[in-house]
Coordinates of C-alpha atoms in Angstrom, one line a residue:
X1487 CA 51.4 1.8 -73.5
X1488 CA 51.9 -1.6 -71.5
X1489 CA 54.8 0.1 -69.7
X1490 CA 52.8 2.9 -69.0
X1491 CA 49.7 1.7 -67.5
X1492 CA 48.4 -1.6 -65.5
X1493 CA 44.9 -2.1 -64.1
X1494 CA 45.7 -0.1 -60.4
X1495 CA 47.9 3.0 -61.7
X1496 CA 49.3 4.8 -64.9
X1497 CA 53.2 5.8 -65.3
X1498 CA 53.7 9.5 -66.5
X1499 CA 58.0 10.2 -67.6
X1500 CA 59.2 13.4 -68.9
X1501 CA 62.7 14.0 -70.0
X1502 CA 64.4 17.1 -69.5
X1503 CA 67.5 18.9 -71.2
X1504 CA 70.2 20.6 -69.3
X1505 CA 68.9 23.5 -70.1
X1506 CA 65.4 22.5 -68.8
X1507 CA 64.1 21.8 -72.5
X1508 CA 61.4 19.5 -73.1
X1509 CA 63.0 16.2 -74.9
X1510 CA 60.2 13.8 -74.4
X1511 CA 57.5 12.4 -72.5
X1512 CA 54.5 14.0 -70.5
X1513 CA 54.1 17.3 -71.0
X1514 CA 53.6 19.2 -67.8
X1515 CA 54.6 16.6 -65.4
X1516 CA 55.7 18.1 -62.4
X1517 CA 59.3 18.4 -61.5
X1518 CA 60.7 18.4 -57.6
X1519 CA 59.8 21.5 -55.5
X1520 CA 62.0 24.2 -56.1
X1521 CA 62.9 24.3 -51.9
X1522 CA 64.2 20.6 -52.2
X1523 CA 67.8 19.6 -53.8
X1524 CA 68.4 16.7 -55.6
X1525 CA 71.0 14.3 -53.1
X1526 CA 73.4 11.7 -55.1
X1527 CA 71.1 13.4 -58.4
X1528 CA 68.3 11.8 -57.3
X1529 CA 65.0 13.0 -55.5
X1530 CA 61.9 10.8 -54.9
X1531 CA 58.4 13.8 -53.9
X1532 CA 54.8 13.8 -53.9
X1533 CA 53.0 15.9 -56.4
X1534 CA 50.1 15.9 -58.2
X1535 CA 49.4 15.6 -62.2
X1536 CA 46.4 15.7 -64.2
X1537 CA 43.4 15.7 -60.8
X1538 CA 45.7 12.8 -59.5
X1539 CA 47.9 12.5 -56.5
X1540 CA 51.0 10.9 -57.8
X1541 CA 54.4 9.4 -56.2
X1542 CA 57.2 10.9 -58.3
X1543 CA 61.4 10.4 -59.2
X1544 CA 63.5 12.7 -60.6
X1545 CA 66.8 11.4 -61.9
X1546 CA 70.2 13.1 -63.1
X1547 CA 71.8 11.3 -65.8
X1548 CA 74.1 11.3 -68.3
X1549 CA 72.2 12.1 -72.1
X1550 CA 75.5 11.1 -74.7
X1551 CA 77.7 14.4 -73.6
X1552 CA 75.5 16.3 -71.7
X1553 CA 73.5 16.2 -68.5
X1554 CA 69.7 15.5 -68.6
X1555 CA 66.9 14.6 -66.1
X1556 CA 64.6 12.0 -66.1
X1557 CA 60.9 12.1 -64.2
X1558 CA 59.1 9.4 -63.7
X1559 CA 55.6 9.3 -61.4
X1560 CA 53.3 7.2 -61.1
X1561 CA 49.6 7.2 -59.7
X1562 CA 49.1 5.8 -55.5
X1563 CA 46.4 3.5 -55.9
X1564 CA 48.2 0.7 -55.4
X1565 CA 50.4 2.1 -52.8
X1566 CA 47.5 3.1 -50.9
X1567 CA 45.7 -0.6 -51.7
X1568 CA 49.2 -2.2 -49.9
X1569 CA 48.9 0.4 -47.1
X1570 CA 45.3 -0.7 -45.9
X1571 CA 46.1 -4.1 -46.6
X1572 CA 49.2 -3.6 -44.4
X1573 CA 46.9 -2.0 -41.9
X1574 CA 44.3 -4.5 -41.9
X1575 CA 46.7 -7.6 -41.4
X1576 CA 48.7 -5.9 -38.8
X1577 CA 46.0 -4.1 -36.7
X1578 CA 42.9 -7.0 -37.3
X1579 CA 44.7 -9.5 -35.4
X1580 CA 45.9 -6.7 -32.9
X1581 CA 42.4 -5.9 -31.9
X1582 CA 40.9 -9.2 -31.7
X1583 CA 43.5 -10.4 -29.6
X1584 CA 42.6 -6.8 -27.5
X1585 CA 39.1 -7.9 -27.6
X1586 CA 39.8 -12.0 -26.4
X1587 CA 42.0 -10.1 -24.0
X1588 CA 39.3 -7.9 -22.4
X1589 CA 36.8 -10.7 -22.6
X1590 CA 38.9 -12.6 -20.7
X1591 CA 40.1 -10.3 -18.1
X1592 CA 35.9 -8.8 -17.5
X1593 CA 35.5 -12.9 -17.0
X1594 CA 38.3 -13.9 -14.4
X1595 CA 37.2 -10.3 -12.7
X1596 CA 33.6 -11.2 -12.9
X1597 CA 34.2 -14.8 -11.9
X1598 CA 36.9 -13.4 -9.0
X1599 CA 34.8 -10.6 -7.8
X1600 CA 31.3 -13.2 -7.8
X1601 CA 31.6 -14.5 -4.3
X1602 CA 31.6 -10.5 -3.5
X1603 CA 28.6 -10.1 -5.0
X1604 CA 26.9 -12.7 -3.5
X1605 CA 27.8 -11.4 0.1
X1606 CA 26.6 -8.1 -1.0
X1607 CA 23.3 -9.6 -2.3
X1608 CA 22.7 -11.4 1.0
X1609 CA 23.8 -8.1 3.0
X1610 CA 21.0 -6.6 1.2
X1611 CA 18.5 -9.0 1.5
X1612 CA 18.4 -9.4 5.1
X1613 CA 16.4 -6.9 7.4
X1614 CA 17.4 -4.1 9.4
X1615 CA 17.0 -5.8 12.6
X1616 CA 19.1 -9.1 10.9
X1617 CA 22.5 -8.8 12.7
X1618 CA 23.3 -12.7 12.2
X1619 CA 27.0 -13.2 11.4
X1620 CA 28.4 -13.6 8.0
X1621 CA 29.5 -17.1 6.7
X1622 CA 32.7 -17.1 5.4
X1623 CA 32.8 -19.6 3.5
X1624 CA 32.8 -19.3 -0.3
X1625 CA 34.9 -15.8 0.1
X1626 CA 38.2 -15.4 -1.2
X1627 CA 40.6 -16.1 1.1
X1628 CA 42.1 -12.0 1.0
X1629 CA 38.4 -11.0 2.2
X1630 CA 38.3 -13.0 5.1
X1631 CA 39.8 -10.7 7.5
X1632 CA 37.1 -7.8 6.0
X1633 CA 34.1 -10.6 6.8
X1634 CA 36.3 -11.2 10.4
X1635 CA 35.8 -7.5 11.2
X1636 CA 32.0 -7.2 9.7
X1637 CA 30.6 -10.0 11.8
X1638 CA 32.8 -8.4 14.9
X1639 CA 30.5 -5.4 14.2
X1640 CA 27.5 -7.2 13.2
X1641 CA 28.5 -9.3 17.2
X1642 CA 28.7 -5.8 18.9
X1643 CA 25.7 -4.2 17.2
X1644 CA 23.7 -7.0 18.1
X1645 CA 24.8 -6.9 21.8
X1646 CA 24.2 -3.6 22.3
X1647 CA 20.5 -3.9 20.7
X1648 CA 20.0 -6.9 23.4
X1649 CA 21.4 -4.5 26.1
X1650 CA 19.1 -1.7 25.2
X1651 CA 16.0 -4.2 24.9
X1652 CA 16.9 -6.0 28.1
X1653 CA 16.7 -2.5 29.7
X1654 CA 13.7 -1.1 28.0
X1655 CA 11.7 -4.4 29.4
X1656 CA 13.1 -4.7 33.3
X1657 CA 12.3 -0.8 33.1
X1658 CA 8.6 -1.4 31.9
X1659 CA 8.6 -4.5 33.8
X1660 CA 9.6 -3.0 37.1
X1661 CA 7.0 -0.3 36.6
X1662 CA 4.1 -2.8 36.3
X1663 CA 3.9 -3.8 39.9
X1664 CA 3.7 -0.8 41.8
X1665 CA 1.4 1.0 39.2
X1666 CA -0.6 -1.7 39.6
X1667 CA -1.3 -0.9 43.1
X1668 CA -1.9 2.5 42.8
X1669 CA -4.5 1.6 40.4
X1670 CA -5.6 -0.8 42.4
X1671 CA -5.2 1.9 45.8
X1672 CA -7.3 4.7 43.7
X1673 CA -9.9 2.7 42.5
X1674 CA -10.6 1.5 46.3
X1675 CA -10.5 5.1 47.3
X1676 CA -13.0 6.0 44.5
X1677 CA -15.1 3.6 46.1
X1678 CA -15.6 5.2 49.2
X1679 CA -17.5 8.5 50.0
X1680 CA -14.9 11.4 49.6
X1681 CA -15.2 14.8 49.2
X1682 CA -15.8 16.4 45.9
X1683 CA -12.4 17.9 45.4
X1684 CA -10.3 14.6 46.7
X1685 CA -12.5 12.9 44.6
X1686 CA -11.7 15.2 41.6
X1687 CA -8.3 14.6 42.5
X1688 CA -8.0 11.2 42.9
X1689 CA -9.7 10.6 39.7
X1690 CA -7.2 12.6 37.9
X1691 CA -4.5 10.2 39.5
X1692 CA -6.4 7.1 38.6
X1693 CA -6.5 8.2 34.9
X1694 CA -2.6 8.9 35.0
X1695 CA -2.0 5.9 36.3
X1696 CA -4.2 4.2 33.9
X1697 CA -2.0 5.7 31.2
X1698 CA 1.5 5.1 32.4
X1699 CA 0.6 1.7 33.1
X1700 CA -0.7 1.3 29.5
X1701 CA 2.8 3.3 28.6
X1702 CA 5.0 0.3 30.0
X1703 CA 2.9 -2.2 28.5
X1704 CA 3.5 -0.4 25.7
X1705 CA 7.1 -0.3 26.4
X1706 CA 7.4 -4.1 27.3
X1707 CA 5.6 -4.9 23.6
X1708 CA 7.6 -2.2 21.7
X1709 CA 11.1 -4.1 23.5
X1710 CA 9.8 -8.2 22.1
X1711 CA 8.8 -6.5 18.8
X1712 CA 12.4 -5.0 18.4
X1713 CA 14.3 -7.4 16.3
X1714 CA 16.0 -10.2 17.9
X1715 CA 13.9 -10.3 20.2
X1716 CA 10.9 -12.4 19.1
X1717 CA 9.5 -15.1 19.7
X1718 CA 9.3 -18.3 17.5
X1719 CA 6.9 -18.1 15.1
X1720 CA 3.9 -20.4 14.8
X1721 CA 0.1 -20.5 13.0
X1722 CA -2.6 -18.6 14.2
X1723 CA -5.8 -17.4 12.6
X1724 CA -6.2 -13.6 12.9
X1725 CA -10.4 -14.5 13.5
X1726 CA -9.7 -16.5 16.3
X1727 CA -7.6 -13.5 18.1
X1728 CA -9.8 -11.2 17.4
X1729 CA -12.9 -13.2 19.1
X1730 CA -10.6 -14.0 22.2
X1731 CA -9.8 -10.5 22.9
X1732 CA -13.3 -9.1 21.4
X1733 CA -14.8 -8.9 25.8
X1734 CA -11.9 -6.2 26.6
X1735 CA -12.0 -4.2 23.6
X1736 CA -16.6 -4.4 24.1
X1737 CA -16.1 -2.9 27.7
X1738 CA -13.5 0.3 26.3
X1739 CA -16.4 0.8 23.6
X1740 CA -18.8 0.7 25.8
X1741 CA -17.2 2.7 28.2
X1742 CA -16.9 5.4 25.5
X1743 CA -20.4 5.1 24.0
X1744 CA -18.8 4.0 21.0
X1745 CA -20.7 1.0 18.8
X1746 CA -17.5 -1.7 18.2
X1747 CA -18.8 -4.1 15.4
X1748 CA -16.5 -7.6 13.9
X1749 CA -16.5 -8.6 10.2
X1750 CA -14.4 -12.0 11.3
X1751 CA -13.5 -14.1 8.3
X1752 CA -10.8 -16.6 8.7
X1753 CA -7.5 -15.3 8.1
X1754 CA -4.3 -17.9 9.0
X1755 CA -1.1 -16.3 9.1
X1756 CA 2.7 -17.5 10.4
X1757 CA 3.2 -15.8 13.8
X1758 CA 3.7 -14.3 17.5
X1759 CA 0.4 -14.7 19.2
X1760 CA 1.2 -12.1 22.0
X1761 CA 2.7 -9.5 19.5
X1762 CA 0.0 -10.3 17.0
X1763 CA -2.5 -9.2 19.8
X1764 CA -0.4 -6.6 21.3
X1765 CA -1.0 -4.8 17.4
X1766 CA -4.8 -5.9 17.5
X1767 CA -5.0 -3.9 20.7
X1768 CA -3.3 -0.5 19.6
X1769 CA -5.0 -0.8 16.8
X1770 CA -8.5 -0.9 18.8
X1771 CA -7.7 1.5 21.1
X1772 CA -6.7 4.3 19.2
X1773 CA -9.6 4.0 17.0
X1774 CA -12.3 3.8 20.3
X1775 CA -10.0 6.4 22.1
X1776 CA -10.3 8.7 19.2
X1777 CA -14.0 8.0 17.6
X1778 CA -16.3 10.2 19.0
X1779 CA -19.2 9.2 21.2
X1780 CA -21.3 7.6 19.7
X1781 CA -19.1 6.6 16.5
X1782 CA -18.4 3.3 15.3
X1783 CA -15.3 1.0 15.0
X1784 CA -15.0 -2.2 12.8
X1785 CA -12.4 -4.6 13.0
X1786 CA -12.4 -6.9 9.7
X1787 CA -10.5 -9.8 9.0
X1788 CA -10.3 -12.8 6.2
X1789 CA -7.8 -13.5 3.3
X1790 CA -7.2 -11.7 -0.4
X1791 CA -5.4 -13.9 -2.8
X1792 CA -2.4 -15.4 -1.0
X1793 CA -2.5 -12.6 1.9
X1794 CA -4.6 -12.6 5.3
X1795 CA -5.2 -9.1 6.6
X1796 CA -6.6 -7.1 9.2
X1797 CA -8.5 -3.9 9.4
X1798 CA -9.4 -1.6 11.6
X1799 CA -11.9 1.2 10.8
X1800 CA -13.3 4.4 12.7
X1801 CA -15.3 7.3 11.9
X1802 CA -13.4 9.8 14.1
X1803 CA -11.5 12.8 12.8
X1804 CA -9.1 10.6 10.7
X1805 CA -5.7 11.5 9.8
X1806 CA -4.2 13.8 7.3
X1807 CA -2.4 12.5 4.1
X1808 CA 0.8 14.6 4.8
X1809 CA 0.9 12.8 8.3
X1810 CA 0.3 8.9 7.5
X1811 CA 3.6 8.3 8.0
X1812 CA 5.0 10.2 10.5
X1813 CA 2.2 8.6 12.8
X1814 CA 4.4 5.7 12.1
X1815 CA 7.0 6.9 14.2
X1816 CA 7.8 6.8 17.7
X1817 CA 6.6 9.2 20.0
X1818 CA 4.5 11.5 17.6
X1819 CA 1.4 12.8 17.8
X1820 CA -0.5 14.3 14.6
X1821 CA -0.8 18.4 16.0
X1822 CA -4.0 19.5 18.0
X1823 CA -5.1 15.4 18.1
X1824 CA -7.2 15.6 21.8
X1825 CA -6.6 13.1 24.0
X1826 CA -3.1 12.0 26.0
X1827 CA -1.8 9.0 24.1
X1828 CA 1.7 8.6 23.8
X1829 CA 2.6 8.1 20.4
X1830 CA 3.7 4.7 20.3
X1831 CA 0.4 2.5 19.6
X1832 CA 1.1 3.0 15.6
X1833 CA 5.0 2.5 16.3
X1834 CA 4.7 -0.5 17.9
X1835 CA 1.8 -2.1 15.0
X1836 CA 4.7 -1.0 12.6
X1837 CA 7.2 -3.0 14.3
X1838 CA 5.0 -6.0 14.8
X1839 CA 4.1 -5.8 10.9
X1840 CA 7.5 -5.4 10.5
X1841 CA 8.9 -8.2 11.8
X1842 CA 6.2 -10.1 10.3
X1843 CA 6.7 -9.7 6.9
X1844 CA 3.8 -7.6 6.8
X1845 CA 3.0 -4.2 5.2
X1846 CA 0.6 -1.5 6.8
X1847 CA -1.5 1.2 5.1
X1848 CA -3.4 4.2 6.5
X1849 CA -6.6 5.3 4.1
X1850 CA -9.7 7.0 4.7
X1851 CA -12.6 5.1 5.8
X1852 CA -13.7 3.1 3.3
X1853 CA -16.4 4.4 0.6
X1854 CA -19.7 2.7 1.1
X1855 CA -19.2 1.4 4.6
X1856 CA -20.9 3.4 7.7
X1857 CA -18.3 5.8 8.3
X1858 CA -18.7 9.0 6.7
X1859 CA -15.1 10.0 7.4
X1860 CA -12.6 8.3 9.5
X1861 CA -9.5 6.4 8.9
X1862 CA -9.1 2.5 7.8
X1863 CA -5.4 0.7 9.2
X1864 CA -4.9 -2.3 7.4
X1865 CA -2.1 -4.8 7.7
X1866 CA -1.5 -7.5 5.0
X1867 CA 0.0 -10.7 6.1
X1868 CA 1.8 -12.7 3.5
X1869 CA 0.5 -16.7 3.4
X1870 CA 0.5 -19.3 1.4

């Protein structure tokens, strides 16, 4: 019984006469598949006996005179016990040192690929207008030809913006002077008895050249609010433009039967006075131009938190939700809107904003204030 059993696996034997006769042992006990020969009269085969999966021998040998065969099996348990521990002692170390190795390899990748990253994070962070060159330094030394050619880009990218600008403002600028005098030339006609129909006509001129010469102006602000071309930025108090400007914007208001009220709280921000103005005035202006007579217009400002803002609010036909930002674009005019603006007032306030860190937002007039209707611009100023 020793012999035939230890605490993994038990040892089954059966013994065989020439003849195939049982002589001894396990009865049953499997002997080799009858497609298999025995080689040298041996034979080692898997088989099963009893429910169990066993590893079994079959042996020719020599009973006294006669020919016999032995069988011997025996249960896999520990066979299959050495084969995971075989596994495990082979393949454990095998996939840690995998593991260490991808660790490692994601690290030198990580650590090679980091200055990368970094000039991809400060790509992204800058602004669209932002066409300062790269610094190389802190790249590996096989991206420094890339960073050569992006700053070469970045050089001729910003030399063609400074072209266009310069252009866009000795355009404007050379229009200024002589529509200047023909203002100047109609208004003096205007004052003089004329006949009705030269007077109809030369108001008609006077008016278009009231408007082109508010289009270059327009032009001229639009070209320093492009980036690159601004000026250096310094502290100013959104109140205190607002008050210094407050005489023109009274005599368009007035001019248009339109009541122009100021809710003036201090509001310091970092910035370009003349831009900074330039936006107070489009802002203004389309809300008078487009307020009906007799409407109202309020201009707010003061701080909320860390931000300073301005508002400007009218009680004219407002403007549609589905058209808030495309107002925001260049040259466009909201469909059917009377008047002969020229699309650019909001563009340029966007710009200025913009290039302020600033963000703008187009509501309805506000609920509870005099306007029944209307629209409300507001920019918020970062500070502090």
């Amino acid at each position: 019984q020793v012999l035939r059993q230890d605490s993994y696996d038990s040892i089954y034997y059966r013994v065989l006469g020439p003849s195939g006769e049982e002589i001894a042992g396990d009865e049953g006990l499997p002997g080799p598949p009858a497609d298999r020969e025995l080689k040298d009269g041996f034979l080692a085969y898997d088989t099963a006996y009893k429910g169990q999966n066993v590893r079994a021998v079959t042996l020719r040998a020599q009973c006294g005179s006669q020919s016999c065969s032995v069988l011997v099996a025996e249960t896999t348990v520990k066979r299959k016990r050495l084969q995971r521990d075989i596994l495990f002692s082979s393949l454990l170390p095998e996939m840690l040192i995998a593991v260490a190795t991808l660790l490692i390899v994601w690290f030198g990748v990580k650590r090679g690929l980091g200055p990368l990253a970094r000039l991809s994070d400060e790509i992204k962070a800058r602004s669209p207008g932002d066409l300062r060159p790269i610094d190389p330094a802190g790249t590996p030394e096989e991206t420094r030809p890339l960073v050569s050619a992006l700053n070469g880009l970045l050089g001729e990218v910003a030399q063609a913006s400074r072209n266009q600008q310069r252009f866009l403002a000795n355009a404007a600028h050379q229009l200024r002077t002589p529509l200047a005098g023909l203002q100047a030339h109609t208004e003096l006609a205007l004052a003089k008895p004329v006949p009705t129909e030269v007077r109809s006509e030369l108001e008609q001129v006077h008016q278009a050249t009231i408007r082109t010469a508010r289009l270059a102006n327009q032009l001229l602000a639009l070209a320093r609010a492009e980036p690159g071309a601004r000026g250096n930025a310094a502290e100013l108090n959104l109140k205190s433009l607002a008050e210094s400007e407050a005489d023109a914007w009274v005599h368009q208001a007035l001019a248009r039967d339109v009541d122009l009220g100021f809710e003036l709280e201090p509001a310091p921000v970092q910035g370009d006075a003349f831009l900074l103005r330039e936006a107070l005035a489009n802002l203004v202006h389309n809300a008078i131009e487009y307020s009906q007579r007799g409407g109202r217009v309020t201009v707010r400002t003061g701080r909320n938190g860390t931000h300073s803002f301005l508002e400007v609010e009218d009680d004219g036909p407002g403007i549609p939700p589905a058209e808030r930002d495309r107002v925001l674009e260049r040259f466009y005019r909201v469909p059917g809107t009377p008047g002969t603006g020229s699309g650019l007032g909001l563009a340029i306030v966007r710009e200025i904003a913009s290039g302020h860190g600033a963000t703008i937002s187009i509501t309805d007039a506000m609920a509870g204030s005099s306007a029944t209707r209307g629209c409300r611009v507001a920019i918020t100023f970062p500070y502090g």
